[in-house]
């Protein structure tokens, strides 16, 4: 027999003058295989068309639906309601991002600014590579290692789970460190440790991290944030760099 | 009226749109991308398996080249494609892969020496040569003669999209996120830009441009179960259709992917079968060799999907609360391979099904996946009847896929078409004037009045309910096997929905951030596209590629070697046709290699075959022979030949 789920959902429309943040309760019959994605859509279509939330791929691939579910930042699309034995599910928007309304936050704006600030793109060693000719070889293990970091989906869970990021807006955070580590690892990238030091070698960067590792605990892609932060710290504090 | 001016306006921030924007920006033009969502969340990210390009690095790709890729693509299309476009595409694909590498895509690489692989359910040893070590490798995919699909584990689309968006950011291309184009600004001859609704503030803004490019992806979300992201709603096609000037080409050509998980319809990549996974029925029996002894699980997608459906109709499906399904078995690949190369698949199985695909079989069935049709363009990507409007990627019917797309050719199309069409868009920006402001004001006023009417209505139809009705019609009656009777019902029901959708009501009257209003705006466009699909399918009395009519099982080249053009005129769809000219084909229609050869021949086929053979005898150099048989044009920068391992240029 299916049970009745209780959803406690954060409601707030920052564009509506006088609106106050509140929690609103909804009830819904659980169905087999129900995810928070399915549930939220049913609530919107059948009970409350004003509910705001974001989904795109609904398959754990795009990172748009991160929210705080019963206290933990995670992807709503692949969270089964059956995971919660009490049948009470509390949904809050990710902290650390501009709120659009209810559960919807503007991660895109944050990520673009971060990308511009860190120059999180390949700065190629060879500027004019000839696309008509054989590509430059790369060690297969290196290609695999780069992809390992590149699996980040910019969902924002790590930022929301990071105490430092919550206290200091200018803190780069795990998503940023991961990007820098990815390009530091890439032998096609022209930048050296000195250049990365100028980007993340201060308290807004890797030396501001308190190593509480909320990032590692909540990353839906199980990225090795701890390893990457350690790698960057080692690389930036090595004797070769500090002359 | 708030107005934003740019030279090249690109609607859609996936791979195709970003690549066009980059092409224009690199030519010194002002370029701007509109996107419903952050660009890196686009559906391009979901492409797992890879992108076809005839690099021929891996030992299983030796001997591959543009000719083989071209032939596979045309056969895959069931001769429904534009062969010149398929040529342009296969020539530029290797360049696109190599350029993507230069922009940061790591690509999985060739490891020299022996490795174990599963081919036809048997373990074999593949030995990669020393000289290929570190070059971009490739995996096997359906319908291809060579292992040609370049990949990054099973996150190819993700790694390409990230590299592309990073490139766009590095060039300073603005991406206006959470904006939706709701109408094109046009004067009946030329497109001047778009009226855009801000999804946060609700404000309407006019974007005026020299060229406008629609790159909004496919329209899978017309069906209730689709592998597509929920933003793939066909509204890009919808705004083009609503001009009355732009046709949807082959809207009925819809691909069903064989292996989406049941019930949610999330895709498991074709790489599962490419890497050696097999299909099993309720008895655990591997049935595909009985139907397709040669290609088995790696026949073309339309073929595998139909064979699976046939097999389930024989009662061999596994019963479930969601209807019958079959099993995809990748356990034979081994845990190590799955955890490295099919990790997304593993995660999907773990989170949505609670199973481990290294131990358990995956419940799958064919599910709506890809729109081969779309905004009809010419070979340069421009809409023939509306100058300055371009379309690219899955949104377009540039028409290299015809009636069935090969796996790995869509991801390839996004960037390859983006490169080629991007150059033509940049050329056009130098030819066309800036969009006209008075025209924009008129158009904005019209859209504003329409929105006001919608918001003022107090009684009428619920947009969510109507949408579900539309999705059910498409799922039940415009599916994998089609009949005239069912399609006629679908058309009648969709026409009635189209009428009802003129009377939508939204309960939430907010003008800003209002998901119900968004649903209502989109639904009216979606139903028009759905009607084009159903009417195109009803009219096409033959079976070609993914369009499979049970009442007309033959491919009929005599009567149907033509492209459907669907126009929205006078509150309904008008169908017109454009002939595919056999006398210009490099590869005249023939047997595709599956099942019974029952095609009704085109009267010109034999003559053209003789011509092509005569040319082949005269020219021994493959490039010369190709030019003589079917010359094609490309932007100058993409004309040089492609180098392969062991070849000089």
mmCIF file of C-alpha atoms in Angstrom, chain B residues 85-388:
data_model
loop_
_atom_site.group_PDB
_atom_site.id
_atom_site.type_symbol
_atom_site.label_atom_id
_atom_site.label_comp_id
_atom_site.label_asym_id
_atom_site.label_seq_id
_atom_site.Cartn_x
_atom_site.Cartn_y
_atom_site.Cartn_z
ATOM 1 C CA UNK B 85 25.230 17.617 -46.638
ATOM 2 C CA UNK B 86 26.340 14.125 -45.593
ATOM 3 C CA UNK B 87 29.523 14.733 -47.626
ATOM 4 C CA UNK B 88 30.151 18.156 -46.091
ATOM 5 C CA UNK B 89 29.644 16.558 -42.700
ATOM 6 C CA UNK B 90 31.858 13.506 -43.088
ATOM 7 C CA UNK B 91 34.657 15.693 -44.455
ATOM 8 C CA UNK B 92 34.649 18.130 -41.538
ATOM 9 C CA UNK B 93 34.005 15.640 -38.686
ATOM 10 C CA UNK B 94 37.695 14.696 -38.164
ATOM 11 C CA UNK B 95 38.599 18.396 -38.054
ATOM 12 C CA UNK B 96 35.916 18.962 -35.425
ATOM 13 C CA UNK B 97 37.309 16.225 -33.161
ATOM 14 C CA UNK B 98 40.829 17.549 -33.482
ATOM 15 C CA UNK B 99 39.743 21.114 -32.858
ATOM 16 C CA UNK B 100 37.792 20.003 -29.793
ATOM 17 C CA UNK B 101 40.996 18.394 -28.503
ATOM 18 C CA UNK B 102 42.815 21.686 -28.991
ATOM 19 C CA UNK B 103 40.055 23.413 -27.021
ATOM 20 C CA UNK B 104 40.341 21.050 -24.073
ATOM 21 C CA UNK B 105 38.342 17.851 -24.655
ATOM 22 C CA UNK B 106 40.572 15.093 -23.242
ATOM 23 C CA UNK B 107 39.157 12.314 -25.491
ATOM 24 C CA UNK B 108 39.873 8.709 -24.516
ATOM 25 C CA UNK B 109 43.164 7.657 -26.094
ATOM 26 C CA UNK B 110 44.670 4.610 -27.784
ATOM 27 C CA UNK B 111 46.743 2.463 -25.406
ATOM 28 C CA UNK B 112 49.392 0.520 -27.313
ATOM 29 C CA UNK B 113 49.516 -3.251 -26.933
ATOM 30 C CA UNK B 114 46.945 -5.915 -26.130
ATOM 31 C CA UNK B 115 43.607 -5.374 -24.514
ATOM 32 C CA UNK B 116 40.563 -7.521 -24.005
ATOM 33 C CA UNK B 117 37.299 -6.575 -25.642
ATOM 34 C CA UNK B 118 33.882 -8.190 -26.065
ATOM 35 C CA UNK B 119 32.768 -8.613 -29.670
ATOM 36 C CA UNK B 120 29.609 -10.585 -30.453
ATOM 37 C CA UNK B 121 29.482 -11.852 -26.851
ATOM 38 C CA UNK B 122 32.955 -13.382 -27.159
ATOM 39 C CA UNK B 123 36.127 -12.147 -25.536
ATOM 40 C CA UNK B 124 38.723 -11.141 -28.101
ATOM 41 C CA UNK B 125 42.148 -9.573 -27.876
ATOM 42 C CA UNK B 126 42.746 -6.329 -29.711
ATOM 43 C CA UNK B 127 46.331 -5.252 -30.298
ATOM 44 C CA UNK B 128 46.859 -1.541 -30.821
ATOM 45 C CA UNK B 129 50.034 -0.530 -32.659
ATOM 46 C CA UNK B 130 52.828 1.450 -31.008
ATOM 47 C CA UNK B 131 52.472 4.356 -33.446
ATOM 48 C CA UNK B 132 48.834 4.939 -32.494
ATOM 49 C CA UNK B 133 49.620 5.301 -28.805
ATOM 50 C CA UNK B 134 48.103 8.445 -27.323
ATOM 51 C CA UNK B 135 46.027 9.337 -30.388
ATOM 52 C CA UNK B 136 42.243 9.646 -30.075
ATOM 53 C CA UNK B 137 40.621 6.227 -29.944
ATOM 54 C CA UNK B 138 37.152 5.116 -31.089
ATOM 55 C CA UNK B 139 34.494 2.603 -30.124
ATOM 56 C CA UNK B 140 32.048 0.559 -32.157
ATOM 57 C CA UNK B 141 28.524 1.876 -32.758
ATOM 58 C CA UNK B 142 25.496 0.650 -34.662
ATOM 59 C CA UNK B 143 25.335 0.839 -38.446
ATOM 60 C CA UNK B 144 29.011 1.640 -38.996
ATOM 61 C CA UNK B 145 31.582 -0.350 -40.966
ATOM 62 C CA UNK B 146 34.476 0.793 -38.775
ATOM 63 C CA UNK B 147 34.962 1.630 -35.128
ATOM 64 C CA UNK B 148 34.551 5.365 -35.594
ATOM 65 C CA UNK B 149 32.900 6.812 -32.513
ATOM 66 C CA UNK B 150 35.363 9.028 -30.616
ATOM 67 C CA UNK B 151 34.542 9.362 -26.934
ATOM 68 C CA UNK B 152 35.500 10.545 -23.476
ATOM 69 C CA UNK B 153 34.498 7.584 -21.275
ATOM 70 C CA UNK B 154 30.687 7.856 -21.365
ATOM 71 C CA UNK B 155 30.607 11.601 -20.840
ATOM 72 C CA UNK B 156 31.455 12.726 -24.353
ATOM 73 C CA UNK B 157 28.713 15.332 -24.671
ATOM 74 C CA UNK B 158 29.512 16.687 -21.240
ATOM 75 C CA UNK B 159 33.217 17.086 -21.937
ATOM 76 C CA UNK B 160 32.548 18.665 -25.346
ATOM 77 C CA UNK B 161 29.909 21.047 -24.027
ATOM 78 C CA UNK B 162 32.179 22.168 -21.208
ATOM 79 C CA UNK B 163 35.080 22.762 -23.591
ATOM 80 C CA UNK B 164 32.785 24.667 -25.967
ATOM 81 C CA UNK B 165 31.189 26.826 -23.276
ATOM 82 C CA UNK B 166 34.614 27.522 -21.761
ATOM 83 C CA UNK B 167 35.801 28.620 -25.189
ATOM 84 C CA UNK B 168 32.763 30.888 -25.528
ATOM 85 C CA UNK B 169 33.441 32.412 -22.097
ATOM 86 C CA UNK B 170 37.100 32.946 -22.965
ATOM 87 C CA UNK B 171 36.032 34.832 -26.084
ATOM 88 C CA UNK B 172 33.675 36.988 -24.024
ATOM 89 C CA UNK B 173 30.517 35.815 -25.771
ATOM 90 C CA UNK B 174 27.557 36.850 -23.624
ATOM 91 C CA UNK B 175 25.074 34.091 -22.825
ATOM 92 C CA UNK B 176 21.747 35.574 -21.732
ATOM 93 C CA UNK B 177 20.426 32.824 -19.496
ATOM 94 C CA UNK B 178 16.845 32.135 -18.472
ATOM 95 C CA UNK B 179 15.477 33.888 -21.530
ATOM 96 C CA UNK B 180 12.971 32.434 -23.931
ATOM 97 C CA UNK B 181 12.426 33.520 -27.519
ATOM 98 C CA UNK B 182 8.637 33.565 -27.940
ATOM 99 C CA UNK B 183 8.379 34.965 -31.486
ATOM 100 C CA UNK B 184 10.561 35.772 -34.462
ATOM 101 C CA UNK B 185 10.577 39.324 -35.761
ATOM 102 C CA UNK B 186 10.070 39.066 -39.526
ATOM 103 C CA UNK B 187 8.621 40.950 -42.456
ATOM 104 C CA UNK B 188 7.629 37.965 -44.567
ATOM 105 C CA UNK B 189 10.980 38.022 -46.404
ATOM 106 C CA UNK B 190 13.641 38.349 -43.757
ATOM 107 C CA UNK B 191 14.147 37.591 -40.071
ATOM 108 C CA UNK B 192 15.140 40.587 -37.963
ATOM 109 C CA UNK B 193 15.589 38.949 -34.556
ATOM 110 C CA UNK B 194 13.302 37.728 -31.829
ATOM 111 C CA UNK B 195 10.956 38.844 -29.076
ATOM 112 C CA UNK B 196 12.326 37.395 -25.898
ATOM 113 C CA UNK B 197 10.702 36.849 -22.520
ATOM 114 C CA UNK B 198 12.872 37.012 -19.413
ATOM 115 C CA UNK B 199 11.942 33.935 -17.386
ATOM 116 C CA UNK B 200 12.853 35.661 -14.106
ATOM 117 C CA UNK B 201 11.387 39.147 -14.509
ATOM 118 C CA UNK B 202 8.779 38.351 -17.156
ATOM 119 C CA UNK B 203 9.861 41.381 -19.178
ATOM 120 C CA UNK B 204 9.546 41.283 -22.986
ATOM 121 C CA UNK B 205 12.647 42.488 -24.801
ATOM 122 C CA UNK B 206 13.325 42.891 -28.523
ATOM 123 C CA UNK B 207 16.586 41.349 -29.718
ATOM 124 C CA UNK B 208 17.458 42.793 -33.111
ATOM 125 C CA UNK B 209 20.128 41.217 -35.275
ATOM 126 C CA UNK B 210 21.523 40.789 -38.765
ATOM 127 C CA UNK B 211 21.128 37.029 -38.515
ATOM 128 C CA UNK B 212 19.145 34.815 -36.179
ATOM 129 C CA UNK B 213 20.090 31.174 -35.626
ATOM 130 C CA UNK B 214 17.783 28.669 -33.997
ATOM 131 C CA UNK B 215 19.701 25.930 -32.199
ATOM 132 C CA UNK B 216 17.155 24.788 -29.662
ATOM 133 C CA UNK B 217 17.462 21.019 -30.046
ATOM 134 C CA UNK B 218 14.780 18.450 -30.730
ATOM 135 C CA UNK B 219 11.107 18.081 -29.845
ATOM 136 C CA UNK B 220 11.117 14.827 -27.883
ATOM 137 C CA UNK B 221 8.941 16.229 -25.132
ATOM 138 C CA UNK B 222 5.888 16.043 -27.369
ATOM 139 C CA UNK B 223 5.834 12.373 -26.245
ATOM 140 C CA UNK B 224 5.066 11.359 -22.679
ATOM 141 C CA UNK B 225 8.114 9.109 -22.444
ATOM 142 C CA UNK B 226 11.274 10.430 -24.052
ATOM 143 C CA UNK B 227 14.988 10.241 -23.370
ATOM 144 C CA UNK B 228 15.162 14.007 -23.942
ATOM 145 C CA UNK B 229 15.757 16.626 -21.285
ATOM 146 C CA UNK B 230 12.537 18.312 -20.223
ATOM 147 C CA UNK B 231 13.500 21.510 -22.044
ATOM 148 C CA UNK B 232 13.443 19.757 -25.453
ATOM 149 C CA UNK B 233 9.940 20.955 -26.156
ATOM 150 C CA UNK B 234 10.180 21.999 -29.778
ATOM 151 C CA UNK B 235 9.448 25.659 -29.144
ATOM 152 C CA UNK B 236 12.324 26.725 -31.404
ATOM 153 C CA UNK B 237 10.626 24.851 -34.226
ATOM 154 C CA UNK B 238 7.336 26.311 -32.984
ATOM 155 C CA UNK B 239 8.346 29.964 -33.360
ATOM 156 C CA UNK B 240 9.759 29.236 -36.819
ATOM 157 C CA UNK B 241 6.578 27.427 -37.859
ATOM 158 C CA UNK B 242 4.391 30.281 -36.585
ATOM 159 C CA UNK B 243 5.940 32.685 -39.100
ATOM 160 C CA UNK B 244 4.070 30.784 -41.801
ATOM 161 C CA UNK B 245 7.142 31.166 -44.014
ATOM 162 C CA UNK B 246 9.406 28.500 -42.563
ATOM 163 C CA UNK B 247 8.807 24.794 -43.106
ATOM 164 C CA UNK B 248 9.540 21.894 -40.845
ATOM 165 C CA UNK B 249 11.361 19.313 -42.976
ATOM 166 C CA UNK B 250 10.474 15.649 -42.396
ATOM 167 C CA UNK B 251 8.807 16.301 -39.042
ATOM 168 C CA UNK B 252 7.565 12.687 -39.057
ATOM 169 C CA UNK B 253 11.114 11.283 -38.939
ATOM 170 C CA UNK B 254 11.378 10.388 -35.255
ATOM 171 C CA UNK B 255 13.931 8.015 -33.823
ATOM 172 C CA UNK B 256 13.268 5.610 -30.988
ATOM 173 C CA UNK B 257 16.350 4.573 -29.058
ATOM 174 C CA UNK B 258 16.461 0.858 -28.208
ATOM 175 C CA UNK B 259 17.766 1.066 -24.656
ATOM 176 C CA UNK B 260 16.116 3.581 -22.369
ATOM 177 C CA UNK B 261 15.489 2.328 -18.844
ATOM 178 C CA UNK B 262 11.969 1.452 -17.741
ATOM 179 C CA UNK B 263 9.899 3.267 -16.603
ATOM 180 C CA UNK B 264 11.536 6.712 -16.559
ATOM 181 C CA UNK B 265 12.970 6.700 -20.067
ATOM 182 C CA UNK B 266 16.497 7.744 -19.143
ATOM 183 C CA UNK B 267 18.963 6.644 -21.770
ATOM 184 C CA UNK B 268 21.682 4.061 -21.433
ATOM 185 C CA UNK B 269 24.183 4.774 -24.158
ATOM 186 C CA UNK B 270 24.529 2.778 -27.367
ATOM 187 C CA UNK B 271 28.113 2.402 -26.124
ATOM 188 C CA UNK B 272 26.718 -0.411 -23.942
ATOM 189 C CA UNK B 273 26.047 -2.452 -27.066
ATOM 190 C CA UNK B 274 28.998 -0.977 -28.931
ATOM 191 C CA UNK B 275 31.292 -2.219 -26.193
ATOM 192 C CA UNK B 276 29.715 -5.688 -26.322
ATOM 193 C CA UNK B 277 26.480 -5.617 -24.313
ATOM 194 C CA UNK B 278 23.618 -7.805 -25.584
ATOM 195 C CA UNK B 279 19.820 -7.838 -25.460
ATOM 196 C CA UNK B 280 17.909 -10.670 -23.762
ATOM 197 C CA UNK B 281 14.215 -11.528 -23.488
ATOM 198 C CA UNK B 282 12.154 -12.799 -20.550
ATOM 199 C CA UNK B 283 13.765 -16.239 -20.889
ATOM 200 C CA UNK B 284 17.232 -14.737 -20.823
ATOM 201 C CA UNK B 285 17.528 -15.628 -24.520
ATOM 202 C CA UNK B 286 19.638 -13.438 -26.853
ATOM 203 C CA UNK B 287 17.142 -12.837 -29.655
ATOM 204 C CA UNK B 288 18.767 -10.263 -31.942
ATOM 205 C CA UNK B 289 20.874 -12.787 -33.929
ATOM 206 C CA UNK B 290 17.604 -14.477 -35.014
ATOM 207 C CA UNK B 291 16.347 -11.250 -36.566
ATOM 208 C CA UNK B 292 19.572 -9.635 -37.762
ATOM 209 C CA UNK B 293 22.189 -12.391 -38.102
ATOM 210 C CA UNK B 294 24.858 -10.052 -39.408
ATOM 211 C CA UNK B 295 24.720 -6.896 -37.279
ATOM 212 C CA UNK B 296 22.716 -8.281 -34.321
ATOM 213 C CA UNK B 297 22.526 -5.707 -31.493
ATOM 214 C CA UNK B 298 24.509 -3.282 -33.644
ATOM 215 C CA UNK B 299 22.041 -2.934 -36.472
ATOM 216 C CA UNK B 300 20.767 0.619 -37.018
ATOM 217 C CA UNK B 301 18.738 2.034 -34.141
ATOM 218 C CA UNK B 302 15.423 1.994 -35.972
ATOM 219 C CA UNK B 303 15.958 -1.657 -36.851
ATOM 220 C CA UNK B 304 16.892 -2.751 -33.320
ATOM 221 C CA UNK B 305 13.972 -0.788 -31.847
ATOM 222 C CA UNK B 306 11.501 -2.423 -34.206
ATOM 223 C CA UNK B 307 12.915 -5.908 -33.667
ATOM 224 C CA UNK B 308 12.618 -5.424 -29.913
ATOM 225 C CA UNK B 309 9.019 -4.303 -30.274
ATOM 226 C CA UNK B 310 8.241 -7.265 -32.561
ATOM 227 C CA UNK B 311 9.785 -9.626 -30.051
ATOM 228 C CA UNK B 312 7.758 -8.141 -27.191
ATOM 229 C CA UNK B 313 4.604 -8.445 -29.292
ATOM 230 C CA UNK B 314 5.347 -12.178 -29.498
ATOM 231 C CA UNK B 315 5.000 -12.274 -25.725
ATOM 232 C CA UNK B 316 8.718 -12.439 -25.055
ATOM 233 C CA UNK B 317 8.862 -9.211 -23.047
ATOM 234 C CA UNK B 318 9.314 -9.143 -19.296
ATOM 235 C CA UNK B 319 6.072 -8.127 -17.574
ATOM 236 C CA UNK B 320 6.231 -5.092 -15.332
ATOM 237 C CA UNK B 321 3.725 -2.648 -13.841
ATOM 238 C CA UNK B 322 4.762 -0.281 -16.640
ATOM 239 C CA UNK B 323 4.197 -2.744 -19.471
ATOM 240 C CA UNK B 324 6.636 -5.184 -21.050
ATOM 241 C CA UNK B 325 10.366 -4.577 -21.348
ATOM 242 C CA UNK B 326 13.508 -6.466 -22.334
ATOM 243 C CA UNK B 327 16.901 -6.793 -20.704
ATOM 244 C CA UNK B 328 20.193 -5.140 -21.608
ATOM 245 C CA UNK B 329 23.006 -7.317 -20.333
ATOM 246 C CA UNK B 330 26.379 -5.642 -19.890
ATOM 247 C CA UNK B 331 27.565 -7.949 -17.106
ATOM 248 C CA UNK B 332 29.795 -9.721 -19.615
ATOM 249 C CA UNK B 333 31.899 -6.554 -20.030
ATOM 250 C CA UNK B 334 33.183 -6.898 -16.488
ATOM 251 C CA UNK B 335 33.132 -4.509 -13.569
ATOM 252 C CA UNK B 336 36.418 -2.835 -14.424
ATOM 253 C CA UNK B 337 35.250 -1.831 -17.903
ATOM 254 C CA UNK B 338 31.882 -0.620 -16.645
ATOM 255 C CA UNK B 339 33.364 1.447 -13.843
ATOM 256 C CA UNK B 340 35.746 3.129 -16.234
ATOM 257 C CA UNK B 341 33.920 3.481 -19.533
ATOM 258 C CA UNK B 342 30.240 3.208 -18.621
ATOM 259 C CA UNK B 343 30.156 4.986 -15.309
ATOM 260 C CA UNK B 344 27.188 7.242 -16.094
ATOM 261 C CA UNK B 345 25.238 4.120 -16.993
ATOM 262 C CA UNK B 346 26.246 2.590 -13.702
ATOM 263 C CA UNK B 347 25.156 5.687 -11.769
ATOM 264 C CA UNK B 348 21.825 5.828 -13.567
ATOM 265 C CA UNK B 349 21.186 2.152 -12.765
ATOM 266 C CA UNK B 350 22.177 2.657 -9.166
ATOM 267 C CA UNK B 351 20.088 5.763 -8.507
ATOM 268 C CA UNK B 352 16.991 5.125 -10.574
ATOM 269 C CA UNK B 353 16.717 1.332 -10.481
ATOM 270 C CA UNK B 354 18.702 0.362 -7.414
ATOM 271 C CA UNK B 355 20.706 -2.205 -9.402
ATOM 272 C CA UNK B 356 24.364 -2.746 -10.224
ATOM 273 C CA UNK B 357 24.769 -3.314 -13.982
ATOM 274 C CA UNK B 358 27.988 -5.240 -13.384
ATOM 275 C CA UNK B 359 25.800 -7.857 -11.653
ATOM 276 C CA UNK B 360 22.237 -7.316 -12.871
ATOM 277 C CA UNK B 361 20.530 -6.933 -16.229
ATOM 278 C CA UNK B 362 19.050 -3.516 -17.035
ATOM 279 C CA UNK B 363 15.309 -3.232 -17.886
ATOM 280 C CA UNK B 364 15.040 -1.386 -21.213
ATOM 281 C CA UNK B 365 12.639 -0.649 -24.017
ATOM 282 C CA UNK B 366 12.624 1.565 -27.121
ATOM 283 C CA UNK B 367 11.789 5.171 -26.261
ATOM 284 C CA UNK B 368 11.408 8.404 -28.211
ATOM 285 C CA UNK B 369 14.886 9.805 -28.647
ATOM 286 C CA UNK B 370 15.706 12.027 -31.610
ATOM 287 C CA UNK B 371 14.099 14.372 -34.118
ATOM 288 C CA UNK B 372 15.682 13.854 -37.516
ATOM 289 C CA UNK B 373 13.351 16.509 -38.891
ATOM 290 C CA UNK B 374 13.272 20.160 -37.933
ATOM 291 C CA UNK B 375 13.545 23.633 -39.384
ATOM 292 C CA UNK B 376 14.213 23.084 -43.073
ATOM 293 C CA UNK B 377 17.385 24.800 -44.188
ATOM 294 C CA UNK B 378 19.481 24.793 -47.313
ATOM 295 C CA UNK B 379 23.021 23.384 -47.354
ATOM 296 C CA UNK B 380 24.319 26.610 -45.813
ATOM 297 C CA UNK B 381 21.915 26.306 -42.895
ATOM 298 C CA UNK B 382 19.585 29.127 -43.978
ATOM 299 C CA UNK B 383 15.801 28.853 -44.188
ATOM 300 C CA UNK B 384 14.916 29.155 -47.889
ATOM 301 C CA UNK B 385 11.875 31.403 -47.408
ATOM 302 C CA UNK B 386 13.085 33.630 -44.604
ATOM 303 C CA UNK B 387 16.475 35.227 -45.232
ATOM 304 C CA UNK B 388 18.649 35.798 -42.212
#
